[in-house]
Tab-separated table of N, CA and C in Angstrom:
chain	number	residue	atom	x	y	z
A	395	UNK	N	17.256	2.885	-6.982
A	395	UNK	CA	16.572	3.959	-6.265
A	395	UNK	C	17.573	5.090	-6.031
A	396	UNK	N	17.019	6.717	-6.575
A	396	UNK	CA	18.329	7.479	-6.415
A	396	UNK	C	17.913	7.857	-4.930
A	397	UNK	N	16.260	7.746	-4.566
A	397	UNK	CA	15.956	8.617	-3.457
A	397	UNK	C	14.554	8.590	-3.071
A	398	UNK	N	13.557	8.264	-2.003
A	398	UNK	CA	12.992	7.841	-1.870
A	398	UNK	C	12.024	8.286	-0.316
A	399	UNK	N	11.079	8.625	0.021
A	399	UNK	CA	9.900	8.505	1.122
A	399	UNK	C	9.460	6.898	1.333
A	400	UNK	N	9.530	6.908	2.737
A	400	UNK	CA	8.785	5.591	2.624
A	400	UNK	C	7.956	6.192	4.357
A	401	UNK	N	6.543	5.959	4.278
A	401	UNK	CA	5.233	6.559	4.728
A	401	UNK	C	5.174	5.269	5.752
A	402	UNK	N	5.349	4.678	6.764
A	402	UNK	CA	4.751	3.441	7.718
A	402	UNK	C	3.569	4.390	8.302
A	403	UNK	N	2.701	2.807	8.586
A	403	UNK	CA	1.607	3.101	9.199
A	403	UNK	C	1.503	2.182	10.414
A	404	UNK	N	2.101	2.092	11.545
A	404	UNK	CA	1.992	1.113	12.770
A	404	UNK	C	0.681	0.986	13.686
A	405	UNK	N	0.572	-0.599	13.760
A	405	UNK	CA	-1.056	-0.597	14.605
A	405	UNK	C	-0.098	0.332	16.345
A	406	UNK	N	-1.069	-0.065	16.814
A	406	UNK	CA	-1.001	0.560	18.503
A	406	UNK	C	0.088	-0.592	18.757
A	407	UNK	N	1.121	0.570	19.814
A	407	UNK	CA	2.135	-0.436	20.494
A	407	UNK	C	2.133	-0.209	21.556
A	408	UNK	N	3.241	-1.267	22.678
A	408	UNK	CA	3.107	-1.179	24.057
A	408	UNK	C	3.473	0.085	24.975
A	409	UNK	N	4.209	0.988	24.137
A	409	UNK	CA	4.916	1.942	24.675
A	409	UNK	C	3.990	2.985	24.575
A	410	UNK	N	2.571	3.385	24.049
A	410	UNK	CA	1.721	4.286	23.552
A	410	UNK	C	0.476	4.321	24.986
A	411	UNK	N	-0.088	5.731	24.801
A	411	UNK	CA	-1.190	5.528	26.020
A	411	UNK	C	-2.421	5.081	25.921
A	412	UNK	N	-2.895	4.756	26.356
A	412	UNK	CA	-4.206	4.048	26.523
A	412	UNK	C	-5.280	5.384	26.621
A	413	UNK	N	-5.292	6.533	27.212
A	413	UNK	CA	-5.838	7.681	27.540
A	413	UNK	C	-4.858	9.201	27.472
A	414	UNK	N	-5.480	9.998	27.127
A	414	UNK	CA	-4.546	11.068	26.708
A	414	UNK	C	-3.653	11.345	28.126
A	415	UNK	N	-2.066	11.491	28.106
A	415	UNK	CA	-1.308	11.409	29.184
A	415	UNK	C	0.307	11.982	28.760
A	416	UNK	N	0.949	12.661	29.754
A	416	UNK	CA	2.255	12.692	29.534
A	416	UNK	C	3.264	11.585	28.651
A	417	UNK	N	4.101	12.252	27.570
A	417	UNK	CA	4.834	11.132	26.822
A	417	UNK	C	6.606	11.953	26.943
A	418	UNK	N	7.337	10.798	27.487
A	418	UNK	CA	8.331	11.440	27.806
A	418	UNK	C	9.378	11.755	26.266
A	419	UNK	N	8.765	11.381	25.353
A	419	UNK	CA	9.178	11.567	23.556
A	419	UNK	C	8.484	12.686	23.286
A	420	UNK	N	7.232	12.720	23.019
A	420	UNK	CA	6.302	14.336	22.570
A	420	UNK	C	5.590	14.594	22.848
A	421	UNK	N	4.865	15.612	22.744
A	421	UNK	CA	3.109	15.352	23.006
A	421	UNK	C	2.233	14.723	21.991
A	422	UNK	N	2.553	14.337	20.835
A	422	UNK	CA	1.592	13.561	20.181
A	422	UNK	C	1.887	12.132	20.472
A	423	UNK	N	2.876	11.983	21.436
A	423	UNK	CA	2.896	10.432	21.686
A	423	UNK	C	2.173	10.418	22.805
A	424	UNK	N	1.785	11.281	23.405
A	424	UNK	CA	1.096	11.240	24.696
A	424	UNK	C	-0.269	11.200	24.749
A	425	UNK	N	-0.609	11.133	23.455
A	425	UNK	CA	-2.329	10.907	23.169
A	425	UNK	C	-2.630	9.966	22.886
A	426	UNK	N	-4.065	9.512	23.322
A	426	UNK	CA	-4.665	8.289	23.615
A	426	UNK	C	-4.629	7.369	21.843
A	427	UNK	N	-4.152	6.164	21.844
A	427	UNK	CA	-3.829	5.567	20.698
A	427	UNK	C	-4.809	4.890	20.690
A	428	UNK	N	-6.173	4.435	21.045
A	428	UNK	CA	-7.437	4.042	20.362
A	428	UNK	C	-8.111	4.977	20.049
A	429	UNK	N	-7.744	5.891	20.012
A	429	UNK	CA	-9.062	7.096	19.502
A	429	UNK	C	-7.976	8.056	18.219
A	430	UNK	N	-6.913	7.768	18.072
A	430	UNK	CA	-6.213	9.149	17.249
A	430	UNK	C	-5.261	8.412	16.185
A	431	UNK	N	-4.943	9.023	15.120
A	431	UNK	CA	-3.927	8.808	14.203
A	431	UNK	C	-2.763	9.741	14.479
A	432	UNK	N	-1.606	9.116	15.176
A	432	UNK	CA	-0.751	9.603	15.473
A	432	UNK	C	0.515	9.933	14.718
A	433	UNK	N	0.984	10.590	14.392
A	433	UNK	CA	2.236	11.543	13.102
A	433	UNK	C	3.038	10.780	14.178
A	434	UNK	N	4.544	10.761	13.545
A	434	UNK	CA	5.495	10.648	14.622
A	434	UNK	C	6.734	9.765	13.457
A	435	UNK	N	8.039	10.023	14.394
A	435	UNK	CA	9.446	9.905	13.551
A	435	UNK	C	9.454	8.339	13.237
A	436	UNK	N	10.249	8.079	12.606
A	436	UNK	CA	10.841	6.506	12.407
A	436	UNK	C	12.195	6.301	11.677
A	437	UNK	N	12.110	5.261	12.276
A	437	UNK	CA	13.671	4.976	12.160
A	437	UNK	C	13.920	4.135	10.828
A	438	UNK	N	12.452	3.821	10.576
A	438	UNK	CA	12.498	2.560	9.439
A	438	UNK	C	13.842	2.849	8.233
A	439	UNK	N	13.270	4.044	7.737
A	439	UNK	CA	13.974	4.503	6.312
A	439	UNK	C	15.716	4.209	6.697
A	440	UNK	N	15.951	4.528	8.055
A	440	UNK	CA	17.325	4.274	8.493
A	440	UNK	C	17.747	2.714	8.723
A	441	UNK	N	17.189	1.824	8.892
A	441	UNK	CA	17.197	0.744	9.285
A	441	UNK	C	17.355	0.000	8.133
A	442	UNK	N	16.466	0.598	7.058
A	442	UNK	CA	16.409	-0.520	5.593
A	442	UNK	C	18.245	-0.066	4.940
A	443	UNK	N	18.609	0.727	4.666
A	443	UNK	CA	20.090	1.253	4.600
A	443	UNK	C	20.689	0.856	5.469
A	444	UNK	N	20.517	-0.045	6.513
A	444	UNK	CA	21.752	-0.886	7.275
A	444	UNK	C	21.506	-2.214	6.874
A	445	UNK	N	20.484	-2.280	6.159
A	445	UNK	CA	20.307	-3.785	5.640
A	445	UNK	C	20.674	-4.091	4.152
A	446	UNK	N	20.434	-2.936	3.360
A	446	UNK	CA	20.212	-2.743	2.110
A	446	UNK	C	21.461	-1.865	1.808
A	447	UNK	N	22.816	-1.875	1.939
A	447	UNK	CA	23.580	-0.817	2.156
A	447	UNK	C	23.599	0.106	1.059
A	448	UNK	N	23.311	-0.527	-0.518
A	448	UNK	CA	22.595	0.017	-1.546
A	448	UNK	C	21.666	1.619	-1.177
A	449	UNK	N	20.670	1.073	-0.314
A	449	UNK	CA	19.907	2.150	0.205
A	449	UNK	C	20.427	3.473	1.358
A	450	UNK	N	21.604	2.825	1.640
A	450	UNK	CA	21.991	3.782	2.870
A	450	UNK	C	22.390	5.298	2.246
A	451	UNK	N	21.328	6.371	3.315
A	451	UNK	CA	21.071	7.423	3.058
A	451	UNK	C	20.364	8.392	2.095
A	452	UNK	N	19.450	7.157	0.927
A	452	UNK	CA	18.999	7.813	0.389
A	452	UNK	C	17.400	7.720	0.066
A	453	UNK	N	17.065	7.042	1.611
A	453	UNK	CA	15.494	7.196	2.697
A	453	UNK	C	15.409	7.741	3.422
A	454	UNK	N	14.374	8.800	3.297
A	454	UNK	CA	13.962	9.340	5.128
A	454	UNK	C	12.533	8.609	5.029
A	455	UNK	N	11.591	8.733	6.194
A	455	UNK	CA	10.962	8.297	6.387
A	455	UNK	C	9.836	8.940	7.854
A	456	UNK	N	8.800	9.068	7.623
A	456	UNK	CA	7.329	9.569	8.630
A	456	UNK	C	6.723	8.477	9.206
A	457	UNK	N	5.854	8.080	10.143
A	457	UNK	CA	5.130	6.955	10.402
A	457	UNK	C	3.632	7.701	11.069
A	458	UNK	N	3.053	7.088	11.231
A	458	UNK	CA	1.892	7.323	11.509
A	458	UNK	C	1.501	6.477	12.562
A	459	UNK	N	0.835	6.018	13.828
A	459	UNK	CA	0.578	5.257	14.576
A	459	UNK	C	-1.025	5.375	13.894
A	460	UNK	N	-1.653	3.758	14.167
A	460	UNK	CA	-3.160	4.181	14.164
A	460	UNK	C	-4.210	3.011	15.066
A	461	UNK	N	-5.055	3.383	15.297
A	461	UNK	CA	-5.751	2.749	15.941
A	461	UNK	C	-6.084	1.185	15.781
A	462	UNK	N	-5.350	0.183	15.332
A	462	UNK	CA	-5.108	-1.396	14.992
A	462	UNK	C	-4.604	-1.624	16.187
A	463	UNK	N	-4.897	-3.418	15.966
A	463	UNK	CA	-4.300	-3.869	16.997
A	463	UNK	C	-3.284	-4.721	16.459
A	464	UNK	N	-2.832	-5.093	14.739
A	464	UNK	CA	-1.901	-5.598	14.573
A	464	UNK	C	-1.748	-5.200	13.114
A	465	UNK	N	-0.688	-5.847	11.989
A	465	UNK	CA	-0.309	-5.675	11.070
A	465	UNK	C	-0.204	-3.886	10.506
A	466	UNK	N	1.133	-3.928	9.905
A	466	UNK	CA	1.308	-2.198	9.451
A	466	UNK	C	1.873	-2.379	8.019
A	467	UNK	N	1.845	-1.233	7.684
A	467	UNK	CA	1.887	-0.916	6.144
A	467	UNK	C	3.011	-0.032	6.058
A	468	UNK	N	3.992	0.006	4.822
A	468	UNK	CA	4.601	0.765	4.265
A	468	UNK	C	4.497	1.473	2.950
A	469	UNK	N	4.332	2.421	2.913
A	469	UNK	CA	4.436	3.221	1.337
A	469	UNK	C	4.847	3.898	1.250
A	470	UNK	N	6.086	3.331	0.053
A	470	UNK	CA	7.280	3.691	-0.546
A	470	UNK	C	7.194	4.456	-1.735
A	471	UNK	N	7.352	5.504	-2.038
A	471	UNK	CA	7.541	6.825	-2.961
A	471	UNK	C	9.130	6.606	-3.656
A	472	UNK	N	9.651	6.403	-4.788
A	472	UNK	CA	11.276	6.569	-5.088
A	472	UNK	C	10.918	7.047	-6.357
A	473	UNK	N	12.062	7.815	-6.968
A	473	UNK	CA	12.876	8.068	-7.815
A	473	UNK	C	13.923	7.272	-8.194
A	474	UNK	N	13.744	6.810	-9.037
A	474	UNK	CA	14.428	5.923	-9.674
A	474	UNK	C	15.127	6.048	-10.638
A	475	UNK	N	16.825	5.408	-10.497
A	475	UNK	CA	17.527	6.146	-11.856
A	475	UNK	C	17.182	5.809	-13.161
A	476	UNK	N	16.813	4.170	-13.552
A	476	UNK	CA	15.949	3.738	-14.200
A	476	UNK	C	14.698	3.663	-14.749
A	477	UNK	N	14.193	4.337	-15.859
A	477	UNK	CA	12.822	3.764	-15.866
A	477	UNK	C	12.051	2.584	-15.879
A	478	UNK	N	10.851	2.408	-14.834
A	478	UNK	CA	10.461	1.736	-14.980
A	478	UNK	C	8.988	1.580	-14.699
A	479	UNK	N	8.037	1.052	-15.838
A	479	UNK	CA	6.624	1.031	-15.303
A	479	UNK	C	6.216	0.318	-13.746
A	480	UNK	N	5.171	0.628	-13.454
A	480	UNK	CA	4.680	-0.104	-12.567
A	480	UNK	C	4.624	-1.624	-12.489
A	481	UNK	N	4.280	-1.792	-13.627
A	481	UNK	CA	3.786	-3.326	-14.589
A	481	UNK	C	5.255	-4.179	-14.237
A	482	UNK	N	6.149	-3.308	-14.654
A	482	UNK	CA	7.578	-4.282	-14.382
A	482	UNK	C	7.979	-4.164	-13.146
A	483	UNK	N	7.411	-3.303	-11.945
A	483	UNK	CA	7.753	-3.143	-10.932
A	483	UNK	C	7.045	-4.779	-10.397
A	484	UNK	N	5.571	-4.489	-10.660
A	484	UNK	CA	4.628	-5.406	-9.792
A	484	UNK	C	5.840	-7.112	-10.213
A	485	UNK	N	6.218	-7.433	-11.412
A	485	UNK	CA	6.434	-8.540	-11.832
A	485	UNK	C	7.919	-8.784	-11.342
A	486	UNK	N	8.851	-7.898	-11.167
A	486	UNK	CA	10.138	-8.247	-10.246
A	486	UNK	C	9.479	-8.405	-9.034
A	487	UNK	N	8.999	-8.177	-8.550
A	487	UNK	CA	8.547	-8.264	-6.843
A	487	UNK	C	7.883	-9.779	-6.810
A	488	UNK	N	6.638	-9.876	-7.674
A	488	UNK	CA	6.380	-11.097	-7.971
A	488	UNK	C	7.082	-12.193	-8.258
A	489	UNK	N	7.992	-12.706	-9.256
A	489	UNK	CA	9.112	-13.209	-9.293
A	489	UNK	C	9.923	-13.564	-8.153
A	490	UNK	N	10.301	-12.429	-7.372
A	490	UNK	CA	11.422	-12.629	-6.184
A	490	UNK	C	10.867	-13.441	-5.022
A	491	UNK	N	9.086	-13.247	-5.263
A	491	UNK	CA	8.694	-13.646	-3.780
A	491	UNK	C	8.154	-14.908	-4.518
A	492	UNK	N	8.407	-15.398	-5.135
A	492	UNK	CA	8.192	-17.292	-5.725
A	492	UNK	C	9.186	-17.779	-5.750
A	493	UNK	N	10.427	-17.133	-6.070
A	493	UNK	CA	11.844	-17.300	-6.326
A	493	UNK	C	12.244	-17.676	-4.784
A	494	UNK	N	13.148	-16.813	-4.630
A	494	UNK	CA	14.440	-16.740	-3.564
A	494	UNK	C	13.748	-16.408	-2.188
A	495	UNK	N	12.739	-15.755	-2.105
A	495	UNK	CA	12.513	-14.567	-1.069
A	495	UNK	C	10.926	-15.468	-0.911
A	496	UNK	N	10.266	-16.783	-1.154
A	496	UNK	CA	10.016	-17.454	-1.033
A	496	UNK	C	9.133	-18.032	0.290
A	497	UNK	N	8.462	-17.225	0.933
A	497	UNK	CA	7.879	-17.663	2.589
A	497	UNK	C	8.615	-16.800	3.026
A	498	UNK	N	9.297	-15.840	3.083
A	498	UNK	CA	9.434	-14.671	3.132
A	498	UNK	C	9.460	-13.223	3.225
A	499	UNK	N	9.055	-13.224	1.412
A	499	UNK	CA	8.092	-12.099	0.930
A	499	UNK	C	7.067	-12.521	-0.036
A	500	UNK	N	5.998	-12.281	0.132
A	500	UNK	CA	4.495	-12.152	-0.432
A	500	UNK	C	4.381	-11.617	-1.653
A	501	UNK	N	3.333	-11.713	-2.321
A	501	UNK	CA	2.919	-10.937	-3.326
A	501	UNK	C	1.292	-11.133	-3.496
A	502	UNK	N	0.634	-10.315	-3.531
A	502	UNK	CA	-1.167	-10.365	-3.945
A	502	UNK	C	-1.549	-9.417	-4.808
A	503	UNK	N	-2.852	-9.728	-5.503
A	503	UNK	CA	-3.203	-9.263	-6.430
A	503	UNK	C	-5.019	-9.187	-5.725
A	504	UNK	N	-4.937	-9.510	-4.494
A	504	UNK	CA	-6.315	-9.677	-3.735
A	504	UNK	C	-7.088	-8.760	-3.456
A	505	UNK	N	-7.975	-7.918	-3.664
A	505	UNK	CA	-8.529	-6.992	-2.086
A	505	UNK	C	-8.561	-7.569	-1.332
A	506	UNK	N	-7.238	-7.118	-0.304
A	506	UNK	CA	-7.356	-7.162	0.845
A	506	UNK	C	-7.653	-6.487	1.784
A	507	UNK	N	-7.276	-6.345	3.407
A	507	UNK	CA	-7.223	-5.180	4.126
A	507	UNK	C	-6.558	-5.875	5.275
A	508	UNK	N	-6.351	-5.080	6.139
A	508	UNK	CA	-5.418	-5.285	7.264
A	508	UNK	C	-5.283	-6.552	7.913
A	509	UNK	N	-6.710	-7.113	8.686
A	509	UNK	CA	-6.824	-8.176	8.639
A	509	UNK	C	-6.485	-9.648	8.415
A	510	UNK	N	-6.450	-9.240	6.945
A	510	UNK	CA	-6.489	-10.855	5.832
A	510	UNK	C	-4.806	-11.018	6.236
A	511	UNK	N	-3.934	-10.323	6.907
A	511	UNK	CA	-2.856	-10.445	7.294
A	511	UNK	C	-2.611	-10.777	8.392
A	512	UNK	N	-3.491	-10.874	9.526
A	512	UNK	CA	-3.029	-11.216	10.459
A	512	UNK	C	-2.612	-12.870	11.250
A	513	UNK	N	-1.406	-13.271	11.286
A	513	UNK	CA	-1.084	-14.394	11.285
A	513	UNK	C	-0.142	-14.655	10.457
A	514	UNK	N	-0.239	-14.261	9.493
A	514	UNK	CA	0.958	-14.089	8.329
A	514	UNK	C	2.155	-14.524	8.665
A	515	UNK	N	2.979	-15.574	8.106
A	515	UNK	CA	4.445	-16.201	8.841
A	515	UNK	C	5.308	-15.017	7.663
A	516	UNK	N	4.758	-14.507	6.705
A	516	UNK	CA	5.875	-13.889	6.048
A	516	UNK	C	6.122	-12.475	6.517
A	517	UNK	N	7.888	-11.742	6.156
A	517	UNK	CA	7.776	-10.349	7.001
A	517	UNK	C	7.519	-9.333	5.900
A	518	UNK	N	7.026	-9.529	5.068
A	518	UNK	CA	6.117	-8.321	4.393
A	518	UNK	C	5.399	-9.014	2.584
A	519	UNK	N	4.130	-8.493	2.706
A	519	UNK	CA	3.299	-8.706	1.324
A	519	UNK	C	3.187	-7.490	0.576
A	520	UNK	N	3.378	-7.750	-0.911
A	520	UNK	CA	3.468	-6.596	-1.715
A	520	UNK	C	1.835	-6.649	-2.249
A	521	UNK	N	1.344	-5.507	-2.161
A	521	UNK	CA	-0.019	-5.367	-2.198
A	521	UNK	C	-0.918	-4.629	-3.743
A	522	UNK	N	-0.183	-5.321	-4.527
A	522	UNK	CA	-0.208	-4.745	-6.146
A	522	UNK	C	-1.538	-4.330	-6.236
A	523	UNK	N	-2.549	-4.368	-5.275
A	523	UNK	CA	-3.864	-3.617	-6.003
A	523	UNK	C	-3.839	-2.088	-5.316
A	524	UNK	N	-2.621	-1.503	-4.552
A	524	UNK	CA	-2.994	-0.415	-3.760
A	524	UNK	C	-1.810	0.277	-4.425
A	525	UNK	N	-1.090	-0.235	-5.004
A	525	UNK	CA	-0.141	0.977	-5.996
A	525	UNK	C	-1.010	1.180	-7.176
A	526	UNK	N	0.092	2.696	-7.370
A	526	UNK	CA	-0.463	3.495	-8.759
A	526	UNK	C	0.904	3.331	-10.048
């Protein structure tokens, strides 16, 4: 990856209002989180580059709050120094999460939706029917 967006989408959290109200972060954090899709910063893109040191600095990253009460989504945009189809994308990911990464990380080929995740012991499923 030379460089990369990665888009989160977080259900409602504890720190968010229940009714439109003062937010000592912004005013779009200060609006009522069952009724609105909320824009707002994240730290994610920074966080995966302290894990991934590979990645460090060459993610930023947007999030979105939305009206859920659990499971969130990431979508990841890169440039890549390598070419590579999708097809070989979906099948390394696949691979890794039978392999090593094993109860872990996921892989589906399902329609799913938010839901069909909830309970999930693994910390993220790759969702090969919602990439392009």
């Amino acid at each position: 990856i030379v460089e990369g967006l990665m888009t989160t989408v977080h259900s409602i959290t504890a720190t968010q209002k229940t009714v439109d109200g003062p937010s000592m972060k912004d005013w779009r954090g200060g609006r009522a989180a069952s009724f609105n899709i909320i824009p707002s910063s994240t730290g994610a893109a920074r966080a995966v580059g302290k894990v991934l040191s590979s990645l460090n600095g060459k993610l930023t990253g947007m999030s979105f709050r939305v009206p859920t009460v659990d499971v969130s989504v990431v979508d990841l945009a890169a440039r890549l120094e390598n070419k590579a189809s999708y097809d070989e994308i979906k099948a390394a990911i696949k691979e890794e999460s039978e392999g090593k990464l094993k109860g872990i990380s996921g892989y589906t080929e399902d329609e799913v939706v938010s839901t069909d995740f909830v309970g999930d012991c693994r910390s993220s499923i790759f969702d090969a029917k919602a990439g392009i």
